[in-house]
Coordinates of C-alpha atoms in Angstrom, one line a residue:
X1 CA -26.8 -11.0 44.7
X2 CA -27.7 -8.3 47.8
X3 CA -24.7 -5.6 47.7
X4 CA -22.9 -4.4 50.4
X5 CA -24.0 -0.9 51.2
X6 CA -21.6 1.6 50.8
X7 CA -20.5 2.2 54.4
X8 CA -19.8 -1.3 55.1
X9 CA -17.9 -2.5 52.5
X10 CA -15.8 0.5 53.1
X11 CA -15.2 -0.7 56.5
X12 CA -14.9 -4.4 54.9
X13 CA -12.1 -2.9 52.9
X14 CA -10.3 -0.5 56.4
X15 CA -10.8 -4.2 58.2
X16 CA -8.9 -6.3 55.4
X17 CA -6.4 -3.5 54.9
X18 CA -6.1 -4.0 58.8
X19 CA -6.3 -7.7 58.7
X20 CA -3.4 -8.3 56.2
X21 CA -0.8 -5.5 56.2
X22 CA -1.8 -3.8 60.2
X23 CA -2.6 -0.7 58.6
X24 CA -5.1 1.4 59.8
X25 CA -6.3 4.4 57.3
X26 CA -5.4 8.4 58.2
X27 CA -7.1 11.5 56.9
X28 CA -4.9 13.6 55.1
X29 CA -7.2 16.4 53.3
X30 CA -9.4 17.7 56.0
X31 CA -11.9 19.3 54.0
X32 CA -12.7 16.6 52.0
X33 CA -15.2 14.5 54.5
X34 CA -15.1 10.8 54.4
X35 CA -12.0 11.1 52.2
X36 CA -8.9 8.8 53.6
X37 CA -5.9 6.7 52.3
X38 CA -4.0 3.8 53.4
X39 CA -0.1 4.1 52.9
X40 CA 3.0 2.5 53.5
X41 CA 4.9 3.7 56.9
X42 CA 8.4 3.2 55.0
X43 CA 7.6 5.3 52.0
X44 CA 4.5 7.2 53.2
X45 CA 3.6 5.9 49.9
X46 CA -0.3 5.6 49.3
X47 CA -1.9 2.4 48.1
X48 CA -5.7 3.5 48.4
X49 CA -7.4 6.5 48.3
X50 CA -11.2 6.6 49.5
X51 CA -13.3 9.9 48.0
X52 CA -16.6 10.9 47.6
X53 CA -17.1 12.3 44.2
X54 CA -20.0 14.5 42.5
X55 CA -21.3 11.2 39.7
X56 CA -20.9 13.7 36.6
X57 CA -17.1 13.9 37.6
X58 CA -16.6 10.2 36.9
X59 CA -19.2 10.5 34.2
X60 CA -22.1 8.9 35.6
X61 CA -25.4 9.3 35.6
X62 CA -27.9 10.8 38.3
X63 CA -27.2 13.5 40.7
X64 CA -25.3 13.4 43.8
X65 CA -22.2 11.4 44.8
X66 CA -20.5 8.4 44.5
X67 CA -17.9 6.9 46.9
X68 CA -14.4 5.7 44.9
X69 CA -11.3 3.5 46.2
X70 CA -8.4 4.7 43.9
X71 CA -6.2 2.2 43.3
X72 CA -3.0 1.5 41.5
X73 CA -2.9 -1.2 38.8
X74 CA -0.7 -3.3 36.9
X75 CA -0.9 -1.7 33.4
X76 CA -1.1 -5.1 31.5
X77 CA -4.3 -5.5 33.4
X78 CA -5.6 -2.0 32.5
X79 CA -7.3 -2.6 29.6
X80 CA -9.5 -5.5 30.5
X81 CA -10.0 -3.9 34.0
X82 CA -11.8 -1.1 32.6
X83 CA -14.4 -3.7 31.1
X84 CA -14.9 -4.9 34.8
X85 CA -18.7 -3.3 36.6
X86 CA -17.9 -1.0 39.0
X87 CA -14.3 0.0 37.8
X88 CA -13.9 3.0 36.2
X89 CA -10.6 5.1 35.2
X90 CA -8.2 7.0 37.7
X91 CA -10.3 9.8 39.5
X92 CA -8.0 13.0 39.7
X93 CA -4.8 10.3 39.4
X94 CA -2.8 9.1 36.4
X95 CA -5.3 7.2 34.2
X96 CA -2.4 4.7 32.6
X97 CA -1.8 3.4 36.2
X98 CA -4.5 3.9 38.5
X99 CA -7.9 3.1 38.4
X100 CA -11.2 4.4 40.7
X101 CA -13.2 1.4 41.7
X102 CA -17.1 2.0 43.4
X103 CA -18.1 1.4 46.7
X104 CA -21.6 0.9 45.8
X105 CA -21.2 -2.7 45.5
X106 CA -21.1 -3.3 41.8
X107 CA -17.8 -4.6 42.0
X108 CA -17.1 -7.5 44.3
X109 CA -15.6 -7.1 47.7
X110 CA -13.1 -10.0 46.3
X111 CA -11.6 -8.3 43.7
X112 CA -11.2 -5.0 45.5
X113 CA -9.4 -6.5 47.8
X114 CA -7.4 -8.5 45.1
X115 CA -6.8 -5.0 43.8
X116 CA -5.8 -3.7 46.7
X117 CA -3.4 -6.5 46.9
X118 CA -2.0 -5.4 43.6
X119 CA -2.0 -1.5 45.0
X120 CA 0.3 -2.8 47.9
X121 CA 2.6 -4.6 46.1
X122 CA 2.9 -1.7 42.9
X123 CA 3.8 1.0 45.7
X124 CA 5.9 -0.8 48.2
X125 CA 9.2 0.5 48.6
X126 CA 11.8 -1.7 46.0
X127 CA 13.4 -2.9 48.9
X128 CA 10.5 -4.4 50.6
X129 CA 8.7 -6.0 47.6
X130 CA 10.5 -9.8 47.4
X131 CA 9.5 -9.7 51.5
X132 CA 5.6 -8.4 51.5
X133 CA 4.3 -10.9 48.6
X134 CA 4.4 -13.8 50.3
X135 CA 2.4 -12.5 53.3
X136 CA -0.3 -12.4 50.7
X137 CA -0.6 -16.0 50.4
X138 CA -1.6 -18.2 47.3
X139 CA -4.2 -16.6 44.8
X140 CA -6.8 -17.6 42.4
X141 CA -6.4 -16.9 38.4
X142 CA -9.0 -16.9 35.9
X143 CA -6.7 -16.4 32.9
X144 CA -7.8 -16.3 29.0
X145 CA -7.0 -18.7 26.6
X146 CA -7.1 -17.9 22.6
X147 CA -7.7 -21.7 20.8
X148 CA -7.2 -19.7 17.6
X149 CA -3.8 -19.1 18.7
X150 CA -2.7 -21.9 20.7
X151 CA -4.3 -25.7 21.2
X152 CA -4.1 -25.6 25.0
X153 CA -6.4 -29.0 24.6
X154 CA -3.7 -30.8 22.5
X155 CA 0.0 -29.6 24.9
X156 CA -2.2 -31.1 28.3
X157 CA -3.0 -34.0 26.3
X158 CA 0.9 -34.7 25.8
X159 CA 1.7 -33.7 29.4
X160 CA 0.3 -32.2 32.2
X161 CA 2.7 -29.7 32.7
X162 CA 3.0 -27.0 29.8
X163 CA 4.6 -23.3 29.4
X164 CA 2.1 -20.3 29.1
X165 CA 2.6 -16.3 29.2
X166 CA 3.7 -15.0 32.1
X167 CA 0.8 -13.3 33.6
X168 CA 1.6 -10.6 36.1
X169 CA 1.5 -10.6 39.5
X170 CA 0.8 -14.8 39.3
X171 CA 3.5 -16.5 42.2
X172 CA 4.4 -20.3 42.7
X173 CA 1.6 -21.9 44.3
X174 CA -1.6 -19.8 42.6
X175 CA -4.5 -21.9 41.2
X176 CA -4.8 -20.9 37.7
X177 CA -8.3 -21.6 36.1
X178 CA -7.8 -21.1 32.0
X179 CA -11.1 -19.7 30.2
X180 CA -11.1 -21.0 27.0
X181 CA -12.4 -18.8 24.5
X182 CA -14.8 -19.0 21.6
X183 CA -15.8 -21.7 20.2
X184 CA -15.5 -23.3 23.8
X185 CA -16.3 -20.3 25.8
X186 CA -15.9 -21.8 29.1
X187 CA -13.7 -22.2 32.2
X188 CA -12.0 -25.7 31.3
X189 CA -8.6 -26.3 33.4
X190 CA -7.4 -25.7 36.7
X191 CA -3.5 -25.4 37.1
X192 CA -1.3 -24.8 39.5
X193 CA 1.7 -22.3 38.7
X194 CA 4.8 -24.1 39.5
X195 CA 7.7 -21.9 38.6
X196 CA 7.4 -18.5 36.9
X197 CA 9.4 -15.8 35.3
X198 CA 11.0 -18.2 32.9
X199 CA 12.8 -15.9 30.2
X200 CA 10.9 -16.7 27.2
X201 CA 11.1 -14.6 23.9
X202 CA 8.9 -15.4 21.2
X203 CA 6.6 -12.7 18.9
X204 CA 4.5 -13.4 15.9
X205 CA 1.1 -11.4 14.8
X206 CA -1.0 -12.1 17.9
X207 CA 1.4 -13.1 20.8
X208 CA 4.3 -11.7 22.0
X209 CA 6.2 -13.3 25.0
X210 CA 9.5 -12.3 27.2
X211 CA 8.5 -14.5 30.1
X212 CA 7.0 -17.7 30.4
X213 CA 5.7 -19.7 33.5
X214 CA 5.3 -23.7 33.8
X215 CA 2.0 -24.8 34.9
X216 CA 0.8 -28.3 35.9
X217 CA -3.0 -29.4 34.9
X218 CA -4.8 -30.3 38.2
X219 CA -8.7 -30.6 36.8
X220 CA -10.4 -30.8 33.5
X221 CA -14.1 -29.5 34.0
X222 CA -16.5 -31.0 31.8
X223 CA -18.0 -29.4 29.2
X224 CA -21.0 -27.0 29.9
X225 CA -20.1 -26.9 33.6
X226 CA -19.1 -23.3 33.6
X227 CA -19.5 -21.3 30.5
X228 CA -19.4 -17.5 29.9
X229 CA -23.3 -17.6 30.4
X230 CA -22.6 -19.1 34.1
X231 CA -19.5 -17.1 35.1
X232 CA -22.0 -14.2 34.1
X233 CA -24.0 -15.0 36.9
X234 CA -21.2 -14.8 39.5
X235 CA -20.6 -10.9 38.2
X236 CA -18.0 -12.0 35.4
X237 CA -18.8 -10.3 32.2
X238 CA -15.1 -10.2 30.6
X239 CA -12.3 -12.6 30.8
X240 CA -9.9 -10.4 28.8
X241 CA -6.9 -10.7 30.7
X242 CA -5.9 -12.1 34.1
X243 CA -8.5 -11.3 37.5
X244 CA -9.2 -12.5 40.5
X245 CA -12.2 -14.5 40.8
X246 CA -15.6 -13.3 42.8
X247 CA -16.0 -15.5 46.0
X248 CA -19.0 -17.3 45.4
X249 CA -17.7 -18.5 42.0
X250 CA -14.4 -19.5 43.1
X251 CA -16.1 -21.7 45.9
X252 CA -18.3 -23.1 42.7
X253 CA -15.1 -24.1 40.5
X254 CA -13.8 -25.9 44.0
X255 CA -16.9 -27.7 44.7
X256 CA -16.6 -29.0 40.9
X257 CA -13.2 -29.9 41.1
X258 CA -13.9 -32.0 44.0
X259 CA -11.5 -29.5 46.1
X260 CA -11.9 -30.3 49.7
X261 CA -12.5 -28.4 52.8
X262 CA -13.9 -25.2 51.1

């Protein structure tokens, strides 16, 4: 896969910014060159921060200087964001809630601008919050599923609408494609969430719930279509937790699922 260089997906990123919310970045610390930040006009709240770092400050190797998006992040997501290429933890912000994402191209302009999404919503003021999501539009899921802790093979096979864990973030409408762990290790539904934020308390060892959502089985893929060994080839090395799906492999799953007009 060619990379964006740095310059232009920083501009890909000023152009979405532009694109979805009508904000255009400002330049705040005027002796920091090529820094800027993207915030809310209500709160003056920032939602994106764009540096240029020495690499041994974010503990990388080589000499010179790396350009970062700092972004805030849901902190259920935090861990298994960390494990993503290209994201590292909070430059010079609070580590537990922000995270520092490269503009080099190692991570894909998809999920930054997922991310950013998330940065939006996490800093909007209260008020606004219920009003701005839906502007963002449906999403696209690649959620984990545990067999060791839940047959998800066996509930779709008595209906083809079932309760999971609420996952952050996921709104009535998003496609959610479930990776099936090991043994399966592969991408093997595609559900649509149809109602979410369904109190829900239940705890044992490995699973604790307080909120549940309903969602309804749209396509089985068969087996071998798109295993961990594939998704790696689209740039996903970890399905830990929920993320937004690269591009080219979301057009993939469609094209498999027979989804039209791609």
């Amino acid at each position: 896969m060619n990379h964006p260089q740095t310059g232009s997906l920083r501009e890909a990123v000023f152009a979405y910014a532009y694109e979805q919310y009508g904000h255009r970045p400002d330049t705040p610390f005027s002796g920091m060159p090529g820094s800027a930040v993207l915030r809310h006009p209500e709160n003056k709240k920032w939602y994106a921060v764009f540096l240029t770092v020495p690499r041994e400050k974010l503990g990388l190797p080589g000499d010179g200087k790396a350009e970062i998006l700092n972004l805030k992040a849901d902190p259920v997501m935090m861990g298994s964001l960390l494990l993503e290429p290209g994201i590292l933890p909070a430059y010079h912000m609070q580590k537990a809630s922000w995270v520092s994402v490269l503009l080099d191209g190692t991570a894909d302009l998809q999920q930054i601008c997922f991310l950013l999404d998330v940065s939006f919503s996490l800093t909007a003021a209260r008020a606004r919050k219920s009003r701005e999501k839906p502007s963002i539009g449906p999403r696209d899921w690649l959620v984990p599923a545990n067999p060791r802790y839940y047959d998800v093979e066996a509930a779709f096979r008595e209906s083809d609408t079932i309760l999971w864990k609420q996952s952050s973030h996921i709104r009535p409408g998003d496609t959610v494609y479930l990776y099936v762990a090991a043994p399966i290790s592969a991408v093997r539904y595609k559900c649509r969430a149809v109602e979410v934020d369904i109190p829900y308390r239940y705890s044992d060892d490995n699973v604790r719930m307080q909120k549940a959502m309903k969602i309804q089985l749209l396509h089985t893929f068969r087996e071998g279509e798109l295993t961990f060994e594939t998704l790696k080839t689209y740039g996903v090395n970890t399905v830990r937790g929920p993320r937004g799906i690269p591009n080219s492999l979301l057009q993939e799953m469609k094209r498999l699922s027979g989804e039209e007009n791609l």
